[in-house]
Tab-separated table of C-alpha atoms in Angstrom:
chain	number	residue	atom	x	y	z
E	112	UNK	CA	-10.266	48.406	24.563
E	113	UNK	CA	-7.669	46.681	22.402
E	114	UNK	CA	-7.925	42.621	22.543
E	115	UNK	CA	-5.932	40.910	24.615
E	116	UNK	CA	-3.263	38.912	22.608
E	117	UNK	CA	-3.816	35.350	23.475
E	118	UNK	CA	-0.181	33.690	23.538
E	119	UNK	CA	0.438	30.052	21.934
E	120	UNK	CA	3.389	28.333	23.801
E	121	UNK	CA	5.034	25.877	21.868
E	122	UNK	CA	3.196	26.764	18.597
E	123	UNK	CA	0.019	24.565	19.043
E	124	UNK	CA	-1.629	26.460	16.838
E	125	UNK	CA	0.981	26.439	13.931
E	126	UNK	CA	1.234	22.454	14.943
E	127	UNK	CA	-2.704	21.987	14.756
E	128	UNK	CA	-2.602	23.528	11.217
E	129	UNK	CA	0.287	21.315	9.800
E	130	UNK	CA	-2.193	18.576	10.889
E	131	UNK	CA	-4.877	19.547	9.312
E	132	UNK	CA	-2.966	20.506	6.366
E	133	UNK	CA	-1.793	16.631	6.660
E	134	UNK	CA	-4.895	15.572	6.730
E	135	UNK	CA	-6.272	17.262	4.158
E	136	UNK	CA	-3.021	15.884	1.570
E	137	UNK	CA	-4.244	12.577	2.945
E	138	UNK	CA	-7.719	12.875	1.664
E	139	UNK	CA	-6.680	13.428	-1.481
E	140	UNK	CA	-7.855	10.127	-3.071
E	141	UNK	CA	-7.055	8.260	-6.457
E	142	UNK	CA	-8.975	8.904	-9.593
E	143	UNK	CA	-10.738	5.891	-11.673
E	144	UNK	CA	-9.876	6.268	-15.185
E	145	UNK	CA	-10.643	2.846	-16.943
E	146	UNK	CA	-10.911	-0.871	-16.577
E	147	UNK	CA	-10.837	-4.355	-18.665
E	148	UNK	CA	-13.640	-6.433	-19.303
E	149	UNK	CA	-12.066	-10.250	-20.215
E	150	UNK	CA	-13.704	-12.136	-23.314
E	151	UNK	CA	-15.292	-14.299	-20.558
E	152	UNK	CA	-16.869	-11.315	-18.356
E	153	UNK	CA	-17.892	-10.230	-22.162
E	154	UNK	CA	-19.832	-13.550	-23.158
E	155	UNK	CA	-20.914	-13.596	-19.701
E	156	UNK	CA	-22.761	-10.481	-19.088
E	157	UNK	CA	-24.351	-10.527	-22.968
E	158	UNK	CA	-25.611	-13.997	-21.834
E	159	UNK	CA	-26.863	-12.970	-19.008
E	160	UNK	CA	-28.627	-9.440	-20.872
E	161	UNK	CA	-26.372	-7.933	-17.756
E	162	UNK	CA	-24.242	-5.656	-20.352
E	163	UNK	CA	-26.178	-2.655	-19.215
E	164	UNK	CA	-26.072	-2.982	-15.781
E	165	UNK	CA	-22.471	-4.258	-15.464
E	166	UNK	CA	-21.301	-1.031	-17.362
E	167	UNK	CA	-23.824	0.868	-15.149
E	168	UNK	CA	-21.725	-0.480	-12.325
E	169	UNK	CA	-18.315	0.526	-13.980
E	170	UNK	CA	-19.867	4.152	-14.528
E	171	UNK	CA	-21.068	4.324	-10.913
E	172	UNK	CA	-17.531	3.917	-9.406
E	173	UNK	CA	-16.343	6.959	-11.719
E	174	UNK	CA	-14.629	5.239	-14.105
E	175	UNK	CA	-14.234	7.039	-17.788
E	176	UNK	CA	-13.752	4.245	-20.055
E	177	UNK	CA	-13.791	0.551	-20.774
E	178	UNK	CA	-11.096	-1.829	-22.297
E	179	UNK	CA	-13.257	-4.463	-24.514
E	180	UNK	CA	-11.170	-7.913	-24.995
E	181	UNK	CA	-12.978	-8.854	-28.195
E	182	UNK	CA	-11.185	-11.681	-29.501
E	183	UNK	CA	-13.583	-14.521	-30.669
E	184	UNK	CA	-16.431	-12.409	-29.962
E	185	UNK	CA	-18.463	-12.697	-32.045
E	186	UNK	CA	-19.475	-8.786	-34.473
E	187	UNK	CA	-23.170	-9.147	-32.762
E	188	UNK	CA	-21.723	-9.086	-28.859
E	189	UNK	CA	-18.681	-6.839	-29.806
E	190	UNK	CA	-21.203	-4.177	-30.836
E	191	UNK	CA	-23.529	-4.809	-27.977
E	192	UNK	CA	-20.830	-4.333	-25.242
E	193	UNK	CA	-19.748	-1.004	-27.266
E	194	UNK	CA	-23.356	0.462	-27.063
E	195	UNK	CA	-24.208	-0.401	-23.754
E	196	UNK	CA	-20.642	1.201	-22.325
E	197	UNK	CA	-22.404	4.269	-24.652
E	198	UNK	CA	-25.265	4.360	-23.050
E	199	UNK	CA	-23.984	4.304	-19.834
E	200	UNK	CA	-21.587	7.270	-20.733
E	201	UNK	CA	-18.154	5.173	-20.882
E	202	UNK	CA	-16.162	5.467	-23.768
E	203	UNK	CA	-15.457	1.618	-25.177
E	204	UNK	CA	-11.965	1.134	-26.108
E	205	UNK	CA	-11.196	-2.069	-27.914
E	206	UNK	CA	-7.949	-3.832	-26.611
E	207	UNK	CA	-5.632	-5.829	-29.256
E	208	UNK	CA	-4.573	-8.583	-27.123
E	209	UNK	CA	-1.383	-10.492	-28.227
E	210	UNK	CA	-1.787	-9.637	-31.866
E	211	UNK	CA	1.280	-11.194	-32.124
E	212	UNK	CA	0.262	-14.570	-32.054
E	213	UNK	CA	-2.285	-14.148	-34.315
E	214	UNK	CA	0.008	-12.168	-37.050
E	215	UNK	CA	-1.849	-9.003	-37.107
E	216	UNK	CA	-1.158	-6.719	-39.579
E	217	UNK	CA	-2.017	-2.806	-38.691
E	218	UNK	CA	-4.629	-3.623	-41.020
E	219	UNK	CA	-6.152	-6.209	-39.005
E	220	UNK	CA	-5.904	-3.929	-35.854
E	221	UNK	CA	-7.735	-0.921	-37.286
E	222	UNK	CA	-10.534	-3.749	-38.279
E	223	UNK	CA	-10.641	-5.114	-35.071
E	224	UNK	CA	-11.249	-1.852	-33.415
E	225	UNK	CA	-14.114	-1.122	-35.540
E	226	UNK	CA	-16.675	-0.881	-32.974
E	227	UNK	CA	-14.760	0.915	-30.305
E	228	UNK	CA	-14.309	4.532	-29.976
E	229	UNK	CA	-10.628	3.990	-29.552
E	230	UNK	CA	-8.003	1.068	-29.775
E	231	UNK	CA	-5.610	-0.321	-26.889
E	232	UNK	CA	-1.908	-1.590	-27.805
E	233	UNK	CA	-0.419	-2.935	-25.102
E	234	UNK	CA	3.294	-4.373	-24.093
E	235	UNK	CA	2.891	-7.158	-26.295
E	236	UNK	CA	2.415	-4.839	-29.212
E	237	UNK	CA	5.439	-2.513	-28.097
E	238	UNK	CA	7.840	-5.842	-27.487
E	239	UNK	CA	7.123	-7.468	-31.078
E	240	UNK	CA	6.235	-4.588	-33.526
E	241	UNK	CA	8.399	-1.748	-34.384
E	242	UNK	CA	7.687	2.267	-34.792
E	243	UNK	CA	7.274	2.044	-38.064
E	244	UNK	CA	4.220	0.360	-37.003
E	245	UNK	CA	3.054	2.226	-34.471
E	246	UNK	CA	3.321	5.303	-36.665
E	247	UNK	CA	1.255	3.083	-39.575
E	248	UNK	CA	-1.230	2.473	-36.944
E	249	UNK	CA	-1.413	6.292	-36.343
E	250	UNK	CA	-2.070	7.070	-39.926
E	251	UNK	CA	-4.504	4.625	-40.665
E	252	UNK	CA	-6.756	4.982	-37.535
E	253	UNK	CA	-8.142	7.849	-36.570
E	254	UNK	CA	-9.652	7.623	-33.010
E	255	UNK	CA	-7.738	7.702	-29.717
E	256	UNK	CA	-4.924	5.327	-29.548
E	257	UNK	CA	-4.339	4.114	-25.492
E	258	UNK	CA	-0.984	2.992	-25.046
E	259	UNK	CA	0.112	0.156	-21.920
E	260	UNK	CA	3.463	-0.745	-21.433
E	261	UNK	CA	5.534	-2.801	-18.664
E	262	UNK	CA	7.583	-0.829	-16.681
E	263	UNK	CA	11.286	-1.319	-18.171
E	264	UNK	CA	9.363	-0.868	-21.892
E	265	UNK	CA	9.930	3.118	-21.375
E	266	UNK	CA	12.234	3.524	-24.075
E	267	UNK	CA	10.054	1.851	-26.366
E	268	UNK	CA	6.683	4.439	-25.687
E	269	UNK	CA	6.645	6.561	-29.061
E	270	UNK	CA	7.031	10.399	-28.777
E	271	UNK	CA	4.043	11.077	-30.346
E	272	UNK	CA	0.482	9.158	-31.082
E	273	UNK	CA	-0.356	8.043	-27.910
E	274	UNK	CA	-3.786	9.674	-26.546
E	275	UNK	CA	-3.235	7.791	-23.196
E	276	UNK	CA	-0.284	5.975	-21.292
E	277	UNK	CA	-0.629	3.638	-18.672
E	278	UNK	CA	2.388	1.754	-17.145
E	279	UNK	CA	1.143	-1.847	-15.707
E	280	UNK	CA	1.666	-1.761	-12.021
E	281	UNK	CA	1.089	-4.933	-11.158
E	282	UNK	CA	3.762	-6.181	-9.070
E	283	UNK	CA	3.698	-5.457	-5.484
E	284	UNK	CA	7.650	-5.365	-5.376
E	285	UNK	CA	8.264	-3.231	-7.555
E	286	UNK	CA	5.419	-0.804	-7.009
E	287	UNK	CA	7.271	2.297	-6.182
E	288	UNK	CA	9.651	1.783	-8.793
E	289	UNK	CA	6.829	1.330	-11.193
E	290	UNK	CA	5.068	4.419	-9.717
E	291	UNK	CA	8.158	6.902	-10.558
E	292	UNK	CA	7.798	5.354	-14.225
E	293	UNK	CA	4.563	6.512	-14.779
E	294	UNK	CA	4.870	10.077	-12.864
E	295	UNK	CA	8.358	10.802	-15.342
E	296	UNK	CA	5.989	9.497	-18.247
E	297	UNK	CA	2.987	11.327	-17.306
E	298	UNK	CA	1.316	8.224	-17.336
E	299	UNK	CA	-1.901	6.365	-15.852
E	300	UNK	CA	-0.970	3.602	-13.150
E	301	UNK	CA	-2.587	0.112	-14.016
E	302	UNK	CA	-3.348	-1.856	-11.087
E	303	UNK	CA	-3.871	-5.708	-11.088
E	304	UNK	CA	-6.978	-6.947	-8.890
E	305	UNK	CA	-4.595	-9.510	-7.181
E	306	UNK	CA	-1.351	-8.270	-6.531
E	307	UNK	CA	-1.940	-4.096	-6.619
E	308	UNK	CA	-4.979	-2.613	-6.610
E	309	UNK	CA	-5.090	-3.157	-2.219
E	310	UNK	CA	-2.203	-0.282	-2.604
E	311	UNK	CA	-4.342	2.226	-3.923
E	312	UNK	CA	-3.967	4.062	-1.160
E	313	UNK	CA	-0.746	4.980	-1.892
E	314	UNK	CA	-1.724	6.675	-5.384
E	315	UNK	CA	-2.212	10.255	-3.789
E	316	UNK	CA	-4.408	11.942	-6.569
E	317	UNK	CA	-2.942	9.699	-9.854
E	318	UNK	CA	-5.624	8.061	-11.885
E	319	UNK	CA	-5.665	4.871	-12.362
E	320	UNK	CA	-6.607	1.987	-14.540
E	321	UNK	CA	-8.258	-1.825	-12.772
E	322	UNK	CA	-6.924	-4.954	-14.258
E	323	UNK	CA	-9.497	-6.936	-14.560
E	324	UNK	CA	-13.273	-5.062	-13.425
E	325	UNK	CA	-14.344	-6.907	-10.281
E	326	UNK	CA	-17.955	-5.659	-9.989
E	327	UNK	CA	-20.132	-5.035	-6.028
C-alpha cells in the first residue's frame, strides 16, 4: 500500500524550515580575535604575579592574540607579559602607541617590538607617517605587521604589508557605516568596551578585536 500523501496547507512546513534556517543564521556568533592590555593593566598584573592567569583568562574566551602597550615598561615586565601570553598559547603583539609624539624613527619601532612576535601600527602611525615608511617598516622587520586604522583612514591602508587589518569601531553612531568599511577591506572590527562592544551581536560571524581586555 502506497503512503498516503499528507497535504501542508499554507506551506507550514516550508514556513517552519525558513525558521529554522533563521535561526540557525542567528546563531552564528562573532569570533574573538585579539585584545589590548593598557601599560597600567601591564604593571598591574606583573605586580600582582597575575600575568599568567590574566592571559589564561584572555585564552579562555578564544581570543588569538594580545596587543602589549609597552611604553615605559620597563625590558624585565615587557618580556614577562610576552612569555606568559606564550605560555598560555596567545601570540603577543607589541602596539606602537603614538610614536609620533615621541619621534620614532622605523628604527625605534622595530626596537620596541623586540619582544613581541609581531608589531601593531595604528591610526596614529597611518595619520603622521608616510608609505615610504610603512614600506621601511616592512623591510626592516620581519614578523607580522597588524595594521588599525579609523574608519575614513581607508585610503591610507597600504596595498601590501599588512598581516592583519582592523578598522576601530568604536562609535556607536557610526557603527554600520564602520562595519561596511571593514567587510570592503576584509578587515577585523575593533570594538571599544564603552561605546561598542554591547553591539556584538550584530557582528554575524566577523571576528573581532576588544578595546581595552575587561577580564570575569
Amino acid at each position: 500500500m502506497l503512503p498516503r500523501r499528507v497535504k501542508d496547507p499554507g506551506g507550514v512546513a516550508s514556513r517552519l524550515l525558513a525558521a529554522a534556517l533563521a535561526l540557525g543564521a542567528a546563531a552564528v556568533q562573532a569570533a574573538p580575535n585579539g585584545t589590548w592590555l593598557s601599560q597600567p593593566q601591564i604593571w598591574y598584573y606583573a605586580s600582582q604575579r597575575s600575568l599568567d592567569t590574566t592571559m589564561a583568562q584572555i585564552r579562555a574566551s578564544n581570543y588569538r592574540m594580545v596587543f602589549l602597550d609597552v611604553r615605559k615598561v620597563s625590558d624585565a615586565m615587557q618580556q614577562e607579559a610576552a612569555e606568559a601570553a606564550r605560555r598560555q598559547g596567545l601570540l603577543p603583539v607589541v602596539w606602537v602607541q603614538s610614536p609620533q609624539y615621541r619621534a620614532l624613527r622605523i628604527e625605534d619601532l622595530v626596537h620596541e617590538a623586540r619582544h613581541g612576535d609581531g608589531i601593531q601600527v595604528d591610526d596614529h602611525f597611518f595619520a603622521n607617517y608616510t608609505l615610504a615608511d610603512f614600506y621601511l617598516l616592512r623591510q626592516l622587520y620581519t614578523k607580522p605587521i597588524f595594521c588599525s586604522i579609523q574608519p575614513f583612514q581607508a585610503r591610507l591602508v597600504p596595498r601590501a604589508g599588512c598581516n592583519q587589518l582592523d578598522v576601530q569601531c568604536y562609535t556607536a553612531q557610526q557603527f554600520q557605516h564602520c562595519l561596511n568599511v571593514a567587510d570592503r577591506l576584509g578587515a577585523v572590527v575593533s570594538l571599544s568596551t564603552q561605546n561598542t562592544l554591547g553591539h556584538r551581536s550584530k557582528l554575524g560571524g566577523r571576528p573581532f578585536n576588544t578595546f581595552l581586555w575587561q577580564g570575569p
